[in-house]
Coordinates of C-alpha atoms in Angstrom, one line a residue:
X1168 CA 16.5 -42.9 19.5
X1169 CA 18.2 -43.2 15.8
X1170 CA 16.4 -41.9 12.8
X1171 CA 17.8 -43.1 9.6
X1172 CA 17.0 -41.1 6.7
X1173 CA 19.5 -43.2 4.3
X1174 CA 18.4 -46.6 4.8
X1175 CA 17.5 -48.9 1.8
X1176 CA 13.9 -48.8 3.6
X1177 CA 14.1 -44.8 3.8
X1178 CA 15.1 -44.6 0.6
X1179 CA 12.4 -47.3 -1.1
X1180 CA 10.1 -44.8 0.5
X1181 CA 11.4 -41.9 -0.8
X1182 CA 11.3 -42.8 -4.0
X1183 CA 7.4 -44.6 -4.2
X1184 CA 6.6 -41.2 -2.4
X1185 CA 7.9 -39.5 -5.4
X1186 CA 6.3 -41.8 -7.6
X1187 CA 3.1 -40.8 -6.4
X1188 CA 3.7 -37.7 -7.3
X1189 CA 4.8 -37.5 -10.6
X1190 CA 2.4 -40.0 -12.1
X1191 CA 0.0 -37.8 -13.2
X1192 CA 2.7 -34.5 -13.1
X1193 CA 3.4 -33.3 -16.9
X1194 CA 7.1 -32.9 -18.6
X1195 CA 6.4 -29.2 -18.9
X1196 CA 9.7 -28.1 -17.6
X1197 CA 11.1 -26.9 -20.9
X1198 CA 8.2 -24.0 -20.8
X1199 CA 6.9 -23.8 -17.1
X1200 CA 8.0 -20.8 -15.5
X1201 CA 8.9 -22.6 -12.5
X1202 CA 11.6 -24.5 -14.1
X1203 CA 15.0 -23.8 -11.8
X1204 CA 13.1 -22.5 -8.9
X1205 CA 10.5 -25.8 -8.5
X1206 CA 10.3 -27.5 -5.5
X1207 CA 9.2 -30.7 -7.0
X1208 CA 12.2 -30.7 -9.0
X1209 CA 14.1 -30.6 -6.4
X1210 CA 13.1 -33.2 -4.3
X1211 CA 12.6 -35.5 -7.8
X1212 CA 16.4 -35.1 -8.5
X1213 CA 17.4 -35.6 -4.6
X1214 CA 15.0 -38.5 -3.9
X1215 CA 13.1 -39.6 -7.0
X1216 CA 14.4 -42.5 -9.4
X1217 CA 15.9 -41.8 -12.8
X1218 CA 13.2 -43.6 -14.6
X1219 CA 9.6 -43.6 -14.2
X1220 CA 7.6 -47.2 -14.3
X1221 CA 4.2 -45.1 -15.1
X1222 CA 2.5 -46.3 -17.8
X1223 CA -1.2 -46.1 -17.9
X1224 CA -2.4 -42.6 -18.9
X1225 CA -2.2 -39.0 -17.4
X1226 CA -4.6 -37.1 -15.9
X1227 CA -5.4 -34.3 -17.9
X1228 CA -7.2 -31.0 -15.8
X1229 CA -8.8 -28.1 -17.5
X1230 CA -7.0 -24.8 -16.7
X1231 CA -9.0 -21.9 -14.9
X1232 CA -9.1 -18.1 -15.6
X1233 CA -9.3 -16.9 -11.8
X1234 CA -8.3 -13.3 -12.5
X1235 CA -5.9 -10.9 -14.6
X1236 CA -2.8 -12.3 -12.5
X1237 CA -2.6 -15.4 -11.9
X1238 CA -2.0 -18.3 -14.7
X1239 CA -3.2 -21.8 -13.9
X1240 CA -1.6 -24.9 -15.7
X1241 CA -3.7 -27.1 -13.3
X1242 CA -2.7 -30.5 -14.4
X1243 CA 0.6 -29.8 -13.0
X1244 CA -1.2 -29.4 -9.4
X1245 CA 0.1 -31.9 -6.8
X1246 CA -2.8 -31.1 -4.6
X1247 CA -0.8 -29.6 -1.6
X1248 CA -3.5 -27.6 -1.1
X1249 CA -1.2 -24.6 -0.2
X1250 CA -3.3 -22.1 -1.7
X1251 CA -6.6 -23.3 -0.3
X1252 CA -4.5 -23.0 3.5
X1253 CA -3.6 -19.3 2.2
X1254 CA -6.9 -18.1 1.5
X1255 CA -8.2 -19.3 5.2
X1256 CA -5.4 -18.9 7.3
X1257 CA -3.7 -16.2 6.0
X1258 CA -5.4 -13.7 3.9
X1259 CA -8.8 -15.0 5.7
X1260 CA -11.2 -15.0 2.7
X1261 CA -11.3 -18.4 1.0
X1262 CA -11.6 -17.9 -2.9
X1263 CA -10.0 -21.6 -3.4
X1264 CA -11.2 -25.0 -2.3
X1265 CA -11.2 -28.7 -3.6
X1266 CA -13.8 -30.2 -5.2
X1267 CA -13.9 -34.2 -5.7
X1268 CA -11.9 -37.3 -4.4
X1269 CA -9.1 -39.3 -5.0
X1270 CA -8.1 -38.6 -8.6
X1271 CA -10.9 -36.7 -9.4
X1272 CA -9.7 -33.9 -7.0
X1273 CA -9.5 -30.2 -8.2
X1274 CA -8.2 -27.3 -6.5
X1275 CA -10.3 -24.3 -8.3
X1276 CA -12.5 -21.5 -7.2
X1277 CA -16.4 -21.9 -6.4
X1278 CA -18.4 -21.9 -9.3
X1279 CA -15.7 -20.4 -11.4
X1280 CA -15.3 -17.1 -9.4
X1281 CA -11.8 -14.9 -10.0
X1282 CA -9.5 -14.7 -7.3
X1283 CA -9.7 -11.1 -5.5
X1284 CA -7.8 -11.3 -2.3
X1285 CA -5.4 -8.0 -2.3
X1286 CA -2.8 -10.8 -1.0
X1287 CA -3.9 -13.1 -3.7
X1288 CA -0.2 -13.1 -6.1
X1289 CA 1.0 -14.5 -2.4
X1290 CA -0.3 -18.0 -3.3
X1291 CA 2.1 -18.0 -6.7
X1292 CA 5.0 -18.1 -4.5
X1293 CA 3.5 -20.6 -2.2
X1294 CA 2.5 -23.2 -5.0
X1295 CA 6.1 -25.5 -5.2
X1296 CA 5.0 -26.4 -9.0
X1297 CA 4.4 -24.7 -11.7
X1298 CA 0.2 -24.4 -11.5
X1299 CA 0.0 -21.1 -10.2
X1300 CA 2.3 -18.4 -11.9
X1301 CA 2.0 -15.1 -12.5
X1302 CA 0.1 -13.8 -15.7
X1303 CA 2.4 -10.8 -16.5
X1304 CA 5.5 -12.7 -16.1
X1305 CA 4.3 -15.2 -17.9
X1306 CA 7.1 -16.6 -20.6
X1307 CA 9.3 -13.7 -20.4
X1308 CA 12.5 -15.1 -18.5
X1309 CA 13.9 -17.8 -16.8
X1310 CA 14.8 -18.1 -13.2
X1311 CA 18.3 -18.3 -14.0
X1312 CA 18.4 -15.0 -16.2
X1313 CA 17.4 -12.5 -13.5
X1314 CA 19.1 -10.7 -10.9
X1315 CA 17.7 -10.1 -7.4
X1316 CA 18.0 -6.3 -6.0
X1317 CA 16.4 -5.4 -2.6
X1318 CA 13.9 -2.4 -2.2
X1319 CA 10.8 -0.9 -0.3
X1320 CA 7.7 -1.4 -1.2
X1321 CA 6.8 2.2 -2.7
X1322 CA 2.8 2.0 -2.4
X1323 CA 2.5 1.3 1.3
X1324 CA 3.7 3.3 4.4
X1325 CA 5.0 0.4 6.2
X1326 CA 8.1 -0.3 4.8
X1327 CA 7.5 -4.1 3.6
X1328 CA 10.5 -5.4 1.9
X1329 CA 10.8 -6.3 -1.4
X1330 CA 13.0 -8.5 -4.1
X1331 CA 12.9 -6.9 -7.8
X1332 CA 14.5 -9.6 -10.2
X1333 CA 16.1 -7.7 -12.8
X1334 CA 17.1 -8.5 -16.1
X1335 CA 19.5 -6.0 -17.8
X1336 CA 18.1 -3.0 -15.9
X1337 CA 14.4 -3.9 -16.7
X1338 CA 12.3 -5.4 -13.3
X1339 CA 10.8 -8.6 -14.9
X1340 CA 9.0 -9.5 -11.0
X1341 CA 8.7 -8.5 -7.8
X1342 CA 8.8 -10.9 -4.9
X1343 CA 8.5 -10.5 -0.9
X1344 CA 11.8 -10.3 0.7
X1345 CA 11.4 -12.2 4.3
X1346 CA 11.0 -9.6 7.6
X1347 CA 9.1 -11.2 10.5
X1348 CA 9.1 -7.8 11.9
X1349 CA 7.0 -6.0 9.1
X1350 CA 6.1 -7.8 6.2
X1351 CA 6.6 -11.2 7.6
X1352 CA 6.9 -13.7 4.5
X1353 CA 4.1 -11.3 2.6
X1354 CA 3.3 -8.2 0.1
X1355 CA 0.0 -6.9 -1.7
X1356 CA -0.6 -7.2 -5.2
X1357 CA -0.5 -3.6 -5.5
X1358 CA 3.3 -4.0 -4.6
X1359 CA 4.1 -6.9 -6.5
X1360 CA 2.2 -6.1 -9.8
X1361 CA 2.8 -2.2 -9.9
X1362 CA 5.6 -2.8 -11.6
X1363 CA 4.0 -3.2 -15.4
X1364 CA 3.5 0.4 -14.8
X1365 CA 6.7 1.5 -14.6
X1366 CA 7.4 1.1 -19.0
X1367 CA 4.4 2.4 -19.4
X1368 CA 4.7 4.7 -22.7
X1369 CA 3.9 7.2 -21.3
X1370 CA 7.1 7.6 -19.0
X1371 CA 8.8 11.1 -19.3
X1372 CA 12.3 10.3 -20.5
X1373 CA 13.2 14.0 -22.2
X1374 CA 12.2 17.9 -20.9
X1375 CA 9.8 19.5 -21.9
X1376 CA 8.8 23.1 -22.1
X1377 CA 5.3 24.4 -23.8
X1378 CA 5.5 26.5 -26.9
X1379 CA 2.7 27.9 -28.1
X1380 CA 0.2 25.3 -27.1
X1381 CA 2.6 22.5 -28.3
X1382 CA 5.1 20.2 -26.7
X1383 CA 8.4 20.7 -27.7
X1384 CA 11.7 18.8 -25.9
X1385 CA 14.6 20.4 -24.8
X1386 CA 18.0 20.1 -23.3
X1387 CA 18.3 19.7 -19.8
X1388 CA 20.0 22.8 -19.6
X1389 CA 17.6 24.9 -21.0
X1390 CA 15.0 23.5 -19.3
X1391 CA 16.4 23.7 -15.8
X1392 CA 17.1 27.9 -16.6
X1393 CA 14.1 28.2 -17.6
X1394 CA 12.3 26.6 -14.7
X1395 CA 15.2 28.5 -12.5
X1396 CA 14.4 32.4 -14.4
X1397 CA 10.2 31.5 -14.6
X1398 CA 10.6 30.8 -10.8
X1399 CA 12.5 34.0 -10.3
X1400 CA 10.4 36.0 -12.1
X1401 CA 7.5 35.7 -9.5
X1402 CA 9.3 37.6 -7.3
X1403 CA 7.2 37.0 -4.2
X1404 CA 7.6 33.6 -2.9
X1405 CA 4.5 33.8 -1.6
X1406 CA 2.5 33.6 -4.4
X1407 CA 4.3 30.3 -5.4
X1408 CA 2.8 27.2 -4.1
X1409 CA 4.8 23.7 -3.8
X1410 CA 2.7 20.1 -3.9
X1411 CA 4.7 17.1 -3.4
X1412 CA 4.1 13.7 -3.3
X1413 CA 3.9 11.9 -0.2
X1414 CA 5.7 8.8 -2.0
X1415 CA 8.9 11.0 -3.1
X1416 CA 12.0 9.7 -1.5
X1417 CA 13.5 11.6 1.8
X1418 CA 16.1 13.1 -0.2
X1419 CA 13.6 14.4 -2.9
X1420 CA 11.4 15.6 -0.1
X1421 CA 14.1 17.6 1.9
X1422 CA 15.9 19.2 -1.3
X1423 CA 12.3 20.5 -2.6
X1424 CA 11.6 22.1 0.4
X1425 CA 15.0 23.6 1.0
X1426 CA 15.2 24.6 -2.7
X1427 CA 11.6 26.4 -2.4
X1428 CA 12.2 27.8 0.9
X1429 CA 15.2 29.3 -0.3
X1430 CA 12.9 31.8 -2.7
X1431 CA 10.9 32.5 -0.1
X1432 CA 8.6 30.1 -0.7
X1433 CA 6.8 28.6 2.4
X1434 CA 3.8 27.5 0.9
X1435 CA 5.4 23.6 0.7
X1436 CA 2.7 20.7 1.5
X1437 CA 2.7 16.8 0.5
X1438 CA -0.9 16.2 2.6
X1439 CA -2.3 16.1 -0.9
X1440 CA -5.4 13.8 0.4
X1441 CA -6.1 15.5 3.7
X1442 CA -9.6 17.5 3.9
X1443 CA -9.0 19.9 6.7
X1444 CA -6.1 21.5 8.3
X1445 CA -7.4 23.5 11.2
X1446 CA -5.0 21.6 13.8
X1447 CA -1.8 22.8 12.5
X1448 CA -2.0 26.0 14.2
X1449 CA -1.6 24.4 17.8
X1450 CA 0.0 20.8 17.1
X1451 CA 3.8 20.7 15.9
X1452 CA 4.4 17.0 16.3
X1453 CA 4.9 14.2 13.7
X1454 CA 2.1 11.6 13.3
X1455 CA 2.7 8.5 12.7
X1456 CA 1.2 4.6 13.0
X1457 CA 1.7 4.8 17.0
X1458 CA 3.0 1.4 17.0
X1459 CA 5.7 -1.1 15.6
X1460 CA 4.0 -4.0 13.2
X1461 CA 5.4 -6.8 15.3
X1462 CA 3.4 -5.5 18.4
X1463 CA 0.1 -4.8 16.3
X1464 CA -0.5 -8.6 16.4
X1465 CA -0.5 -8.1 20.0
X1466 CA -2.9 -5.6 20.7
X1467 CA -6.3 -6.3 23.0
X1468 CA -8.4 -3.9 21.1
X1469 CA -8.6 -1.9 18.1
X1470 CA -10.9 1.4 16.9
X1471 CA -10.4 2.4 13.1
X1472 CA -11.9 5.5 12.8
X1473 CA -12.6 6.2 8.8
X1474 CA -10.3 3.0 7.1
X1475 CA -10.5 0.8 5.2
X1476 CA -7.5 -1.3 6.0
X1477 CA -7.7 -4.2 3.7
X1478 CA -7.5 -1.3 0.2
X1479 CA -5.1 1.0 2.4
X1480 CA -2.3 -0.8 3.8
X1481 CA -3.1 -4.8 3.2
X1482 CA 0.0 -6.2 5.3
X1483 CA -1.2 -3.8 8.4
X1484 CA -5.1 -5.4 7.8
X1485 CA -2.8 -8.9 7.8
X1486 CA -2.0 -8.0 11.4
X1487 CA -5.4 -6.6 12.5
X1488 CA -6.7 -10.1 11.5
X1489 CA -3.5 -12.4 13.8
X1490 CA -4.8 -9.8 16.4
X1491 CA -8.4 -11.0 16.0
X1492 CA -7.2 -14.2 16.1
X1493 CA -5.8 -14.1 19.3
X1494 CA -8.8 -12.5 20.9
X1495 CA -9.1 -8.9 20.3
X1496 CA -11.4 -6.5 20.1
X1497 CA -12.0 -4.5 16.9
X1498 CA -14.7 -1.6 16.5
X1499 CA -14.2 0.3 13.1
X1500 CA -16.4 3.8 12.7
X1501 CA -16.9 4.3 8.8
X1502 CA -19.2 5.8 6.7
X1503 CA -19.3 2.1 4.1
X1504 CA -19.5 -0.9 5.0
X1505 CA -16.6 -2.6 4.5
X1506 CA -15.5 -6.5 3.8
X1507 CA -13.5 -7.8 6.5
X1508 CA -11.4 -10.8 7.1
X1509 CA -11.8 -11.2 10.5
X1510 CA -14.6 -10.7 13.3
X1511 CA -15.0 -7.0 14.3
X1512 CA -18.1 -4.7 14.9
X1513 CA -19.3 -2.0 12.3
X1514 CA -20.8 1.0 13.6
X1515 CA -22.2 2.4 10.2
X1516 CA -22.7 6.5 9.5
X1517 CA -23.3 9.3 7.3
X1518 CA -20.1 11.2 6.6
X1519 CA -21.6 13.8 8.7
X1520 CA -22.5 11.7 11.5
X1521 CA -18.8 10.5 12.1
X1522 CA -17.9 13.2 14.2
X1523 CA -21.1 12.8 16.5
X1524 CA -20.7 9.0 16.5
X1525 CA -17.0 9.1 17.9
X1526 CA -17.8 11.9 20.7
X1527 CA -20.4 9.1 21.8
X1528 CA -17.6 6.6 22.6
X1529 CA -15.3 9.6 23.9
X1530 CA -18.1 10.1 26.2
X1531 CA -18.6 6.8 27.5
X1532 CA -15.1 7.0 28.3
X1533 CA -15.4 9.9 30.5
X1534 CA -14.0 11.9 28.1
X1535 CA -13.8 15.7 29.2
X1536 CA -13.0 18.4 26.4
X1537 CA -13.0 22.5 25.8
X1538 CA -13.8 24.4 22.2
X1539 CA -15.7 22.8 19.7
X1540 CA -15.4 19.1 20.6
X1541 CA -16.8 20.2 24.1
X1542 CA -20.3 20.9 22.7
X1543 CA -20.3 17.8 20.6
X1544 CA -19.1 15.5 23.5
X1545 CA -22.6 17.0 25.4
X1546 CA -25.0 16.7 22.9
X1547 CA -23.7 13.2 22.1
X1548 CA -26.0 10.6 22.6
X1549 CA -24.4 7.5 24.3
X1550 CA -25.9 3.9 22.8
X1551 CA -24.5 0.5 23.6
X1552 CA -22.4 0.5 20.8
X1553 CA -20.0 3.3 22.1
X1554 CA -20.5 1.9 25.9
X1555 CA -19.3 -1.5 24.1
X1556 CA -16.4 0.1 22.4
X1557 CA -15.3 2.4 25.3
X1558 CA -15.5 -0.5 27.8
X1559 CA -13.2 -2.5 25.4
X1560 CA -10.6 0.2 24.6
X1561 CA -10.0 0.7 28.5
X1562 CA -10.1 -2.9 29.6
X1563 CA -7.4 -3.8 27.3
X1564 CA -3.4 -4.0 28.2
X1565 CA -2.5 -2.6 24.4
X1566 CA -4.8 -0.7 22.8
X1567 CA -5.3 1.7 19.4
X1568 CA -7.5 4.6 18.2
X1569 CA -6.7 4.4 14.4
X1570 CA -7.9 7.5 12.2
X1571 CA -7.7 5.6 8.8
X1572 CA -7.9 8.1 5.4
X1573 CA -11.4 8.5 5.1
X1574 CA -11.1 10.6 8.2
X1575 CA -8.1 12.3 7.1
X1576 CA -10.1 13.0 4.0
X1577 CA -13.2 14.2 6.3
X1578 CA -13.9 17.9 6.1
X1579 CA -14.0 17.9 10.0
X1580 CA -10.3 15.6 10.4
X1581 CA -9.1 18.1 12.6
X1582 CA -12.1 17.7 15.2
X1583 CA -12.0 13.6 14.8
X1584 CA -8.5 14.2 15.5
X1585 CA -9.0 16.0 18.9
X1586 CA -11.8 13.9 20.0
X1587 CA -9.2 10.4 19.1
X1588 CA -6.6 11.9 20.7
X1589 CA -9.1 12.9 24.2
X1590 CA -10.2 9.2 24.0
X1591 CA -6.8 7.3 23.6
X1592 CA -5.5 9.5 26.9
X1593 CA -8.7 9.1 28.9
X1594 CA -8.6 4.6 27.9
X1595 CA -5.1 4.7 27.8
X1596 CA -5.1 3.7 24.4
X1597 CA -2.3 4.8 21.8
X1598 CA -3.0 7.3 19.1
X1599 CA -2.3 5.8 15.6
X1600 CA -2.4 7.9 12.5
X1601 CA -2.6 5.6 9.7
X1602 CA 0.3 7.3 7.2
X1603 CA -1.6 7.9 3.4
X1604 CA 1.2 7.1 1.3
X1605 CA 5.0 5.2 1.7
X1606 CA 6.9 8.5 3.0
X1607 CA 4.0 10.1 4.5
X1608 CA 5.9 10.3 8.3
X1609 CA 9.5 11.4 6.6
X1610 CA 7.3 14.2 4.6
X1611 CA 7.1 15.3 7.8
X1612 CA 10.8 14.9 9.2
X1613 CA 12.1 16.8 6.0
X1614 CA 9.7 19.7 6.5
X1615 CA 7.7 19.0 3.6
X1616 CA 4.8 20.5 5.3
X1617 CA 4.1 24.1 5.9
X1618 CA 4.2 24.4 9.7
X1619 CA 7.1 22.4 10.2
X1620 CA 10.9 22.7 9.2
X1621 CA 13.5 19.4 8.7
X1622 CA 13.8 17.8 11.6
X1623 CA 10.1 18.0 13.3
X1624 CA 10.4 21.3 14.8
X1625 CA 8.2 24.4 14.0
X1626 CA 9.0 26.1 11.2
X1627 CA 9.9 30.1 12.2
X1628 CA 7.1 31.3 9.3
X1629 CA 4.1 28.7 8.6
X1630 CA 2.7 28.6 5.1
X1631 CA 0.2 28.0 3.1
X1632 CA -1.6 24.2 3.6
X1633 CA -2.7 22.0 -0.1
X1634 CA -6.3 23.1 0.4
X1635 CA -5.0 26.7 0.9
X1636 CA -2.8 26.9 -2.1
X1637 CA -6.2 25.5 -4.4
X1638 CA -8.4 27.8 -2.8
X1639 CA -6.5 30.6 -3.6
X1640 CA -4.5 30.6 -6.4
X1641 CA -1.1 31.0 -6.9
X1642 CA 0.6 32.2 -9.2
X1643 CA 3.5 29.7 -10.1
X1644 CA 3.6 26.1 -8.5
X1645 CA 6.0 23.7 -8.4
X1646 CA 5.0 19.9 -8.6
X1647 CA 6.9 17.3 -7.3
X1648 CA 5.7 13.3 -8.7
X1649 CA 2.0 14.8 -8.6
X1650 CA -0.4 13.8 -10.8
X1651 CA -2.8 16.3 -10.7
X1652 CA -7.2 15.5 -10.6
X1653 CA -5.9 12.3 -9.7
X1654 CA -3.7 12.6 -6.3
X1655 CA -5.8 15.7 -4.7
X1656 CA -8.4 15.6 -2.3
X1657 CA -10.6 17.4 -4.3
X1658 CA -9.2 16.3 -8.2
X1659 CA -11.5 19.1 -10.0
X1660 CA -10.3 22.6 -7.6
X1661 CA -7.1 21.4 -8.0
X1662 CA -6.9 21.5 -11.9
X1663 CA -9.0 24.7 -11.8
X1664 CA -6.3 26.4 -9.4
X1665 CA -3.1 24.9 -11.6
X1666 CA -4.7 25.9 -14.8
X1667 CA -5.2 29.5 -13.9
X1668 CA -1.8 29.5 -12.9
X1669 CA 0.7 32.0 -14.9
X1670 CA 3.6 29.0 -14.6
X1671 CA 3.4 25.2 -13.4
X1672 CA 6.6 22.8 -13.6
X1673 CA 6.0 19.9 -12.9
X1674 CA 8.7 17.3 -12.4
X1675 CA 7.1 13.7 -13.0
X1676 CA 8.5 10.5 -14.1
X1677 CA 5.1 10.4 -16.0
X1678 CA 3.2 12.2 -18.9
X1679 CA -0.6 12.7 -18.5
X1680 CA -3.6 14.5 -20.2
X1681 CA -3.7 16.5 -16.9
X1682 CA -0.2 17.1 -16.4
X1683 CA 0.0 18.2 -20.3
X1684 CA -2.7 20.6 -19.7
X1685 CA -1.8 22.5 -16.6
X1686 CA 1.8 22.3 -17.0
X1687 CA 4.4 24.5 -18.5
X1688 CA 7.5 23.1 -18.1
X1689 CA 8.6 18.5 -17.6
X1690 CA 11.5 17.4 -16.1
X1691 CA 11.7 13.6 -15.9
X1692 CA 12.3 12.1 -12.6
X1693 CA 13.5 8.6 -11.2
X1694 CA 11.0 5.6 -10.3
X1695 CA 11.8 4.5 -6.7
X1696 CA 13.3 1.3 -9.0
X1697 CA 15.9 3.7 -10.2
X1698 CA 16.8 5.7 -7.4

């Protein structure tokens, strides 16, 4: 069989196709931000005609406000209805629909609602015209203006690619750079928005050191002597204490370390958002997600212990929902009730409770432990929930116990921990430790922790943990990309312990009414666009 696509009859279909399509389309390609990246450009130039026989009037459609970051121009919809597909295939809530027939059809939102999908920005690179673009881009360059660099998302921990399109040395927008194997054709908002932020006025561009009460800038040189003598001056290395930021890059996060250990100083932790840190006395090794992204989709049956995936890490909650899709299980143990895009069972506690709650599964599974998880697992009482779960997470060929960050954050995370850990290797399940922040797992690797050294091995001399250092105050610190009340697991004790501090630098790419307060020394620092 021959399929001509150049025929005269191909090509009188073509163009009546086309036709179709740009009757009622504006001339807004002077000022539509599409203009040089449209698809219906495109396919006008290939296979339209060079004049248009349209004469009777254009339809004219009211534009929507749907949110903070999306702009509609929605007479320039063709109806594709590519965002409507998004929203129920994809990101599995459906915020957009059509309403009417024929002519009369209008892709909008029900009964004007905003679109809130964390994937939502997704559907302005899916619409091939120019009546869905995004709001803080809007009118600031064309297509043809910007250059594309490639970088890492900086706010999740699973590594989705990105595309920043630059002008000058100023990001203008962030797209999703294709990878099947992590962030398939997708990113969050958070990812692709996040970067207003970065010209904020407030960014640290100078040194400062505190004078009398004021803020004064300096040269780097004094600065970094003074840092270098105030630092000194403690003497005992011990009483320094070293908070870094989980989303520093894996050179920032092995020099800090290696710089503070060098004084002495073992008290070096970037868990800023964990709530108890019992286990690090008896486990050494590096947690991490447990599984690659591509083989998440895959899995027969998941537990989430204390996450909420969807605010977390949307792309991962993206592959929890494929997995649903195909068939599989997922049990999620929280202490809110949480909006999901796909079918799963919610087993619903106090804070308290969580603990007690997860045992009951453990013990269902046959789950036999020593110490304090021993006396839980007996007094737990078994219900037909945790039978449910426990039948599910051994029945399956690919299976997860996820401890999301409200359990990190749990005040008992290291005996959820054990009991997870006793009930993936009694099911056969794999233990996943959902990473807080983008370099949460190579924290780890460069020994930005206080019980292990670069590399993932034990460090000779463990020191002080985040909660430790707050508790009991020491008497310089060292912040690396911290913001402090606002990063911490408990905002308030950590401002008490910095402010009662004799000497704080801080290096930040950021000024803040915090930092400003409890701080004694600024040294700028690179966003993760910069480095």
């Amino acid at each position: 069989m021959k399929v001509y696509t150049r025929s005269p009859k191909a090509l009188a279909a073509q163009k009546g196709t086309m036709e179709f399509l740009l009757i009622n389309h504006p001339l807004d390609c002077p000022i539509c931000d599409q203009g040089g990246e449209c698809e219906l450009q495109d396919v006008a130039i290939g296979y339209g005609r060079d004049v248009s026989r349209y004469s009777e009037g254009k339809r004219v459609v009211a534009d929507k406000n749907i949110g903070p970051l999306i702009a509609t121009d929605m007479t320039r919809c063709i109806h594709c209805t590519r965002c409507v597909r998004f929203g129920e295939e994809i990101a599995g809530i459906r915020e957009m629909g059509a309403t009417g027939r024929g002519e009369h059809m209008v892709i909008g939102t029900y009964i004007e609602k905003s679109v809130d999908s964390e994937m939502s920005g997704n559907i302005i690179d899916l619409c091939p015209v120019g009546a869905l673009t995004s709001k803080p881009f809007r009118f600031n360059a064309r297509a043809w203006e910007l250059t594309q660099v490639e970088a890492i998302a900086p706010h999740d921990s699973l590594g989705s690619n990105l595309n920043l399109h630059l002008r000058g040395n100023k990001v203008m927008r962030v797209h999703p750079k294709d990878n099947e194997s992590i962030n398939e054709t997708w990113i969050s908002d958070r990812d692709r928005f996040s970067y207003e932020g970065l010209y904020s006025s407030d960014r640290l561009t100078s040194p400062m050191v505190k004078k009398g009460g004021e803020w004064k800038e300096v040269s780097w040189e004094m600065a970094l002597e003074m840092a270098a003598a105030s630092l000194k001056e403690i003497g005992d290395g011990d009483q320094i204490g070293t908070l870094i930021s989980p989303t520093s890059t894996l050179e920032e996060l092995y020099l800090a370390q290696k710089l503070m250990r060098g004084l002495g100083c073992n008290n070096i932790d970037s868990r800023l958002r964990q709530g108890d840190f019992r286990m690090d006395a008896t486990q050494n090794s590096v947690h991490w997600l447990g599984s690659t992204l591509s083989d998440m989709d895959q899995m027969q049956t998941v537990f989430v212990v204390g996450g909420n995936i969807r605010k977390e890490q949307p792309i991962l909650a993206h592959r929890l929902r494929k997995a649903a899709l195909n068939g599989a299980k997922l049990h999620y143990l929280n202490p809110i009730q949480i909006d999901l895009d796909h079918t799963g069972e919610q087993d619903i506690c106090t804070p308290g409770e969580m603990a007690g709650r997860l045992a009951a599964v453990a013990k269902a599974a046959g789950v036999k432990a020593s110490g304090g998880a021993a006396s839980l697992l007996k007094a737990a009482q078994v219900d037909e929930s945790a039978k449910q779960t426990a039948a599910n997470l051994k029945a399956a060929d690919g299976a997860l116990v996820m401890l999301g960050a409200m359990a990190q954050a749990h005040p008992d995370y290291a005996l959820l921990h054990t009991i997870a850990a006793a009930l993936a290797d009694a099911t056969g399940a794999q233990l996943s430790i959902l990473p807080a922040s983008a370099n949460s797992v190579g924290a780890q690797l460069a020994g930005a922790v206080p019980h292990l050294q670069a590399g993932g091995s034990a460090a000779d001399r463990s020191g002080l943990d985040t909660l430790q250092m707050l508790k009991a105050p020491r008497k310089g610190y060292l912040l690396l990309g911290v913001e402090p009340g606002r990063d911490f697991w408990n905002g308030s004790l950590s401002m008490s312990a910095l402010q009662s501090a004799d000497l704080v630098v801080a290096i930040s790419a950021f000024r803040s009414p915090e930092l400003e307060e409890c701080a004694d020394i600024l040294l700028p620092m690179a966003i993760f666009t910069e480095t």
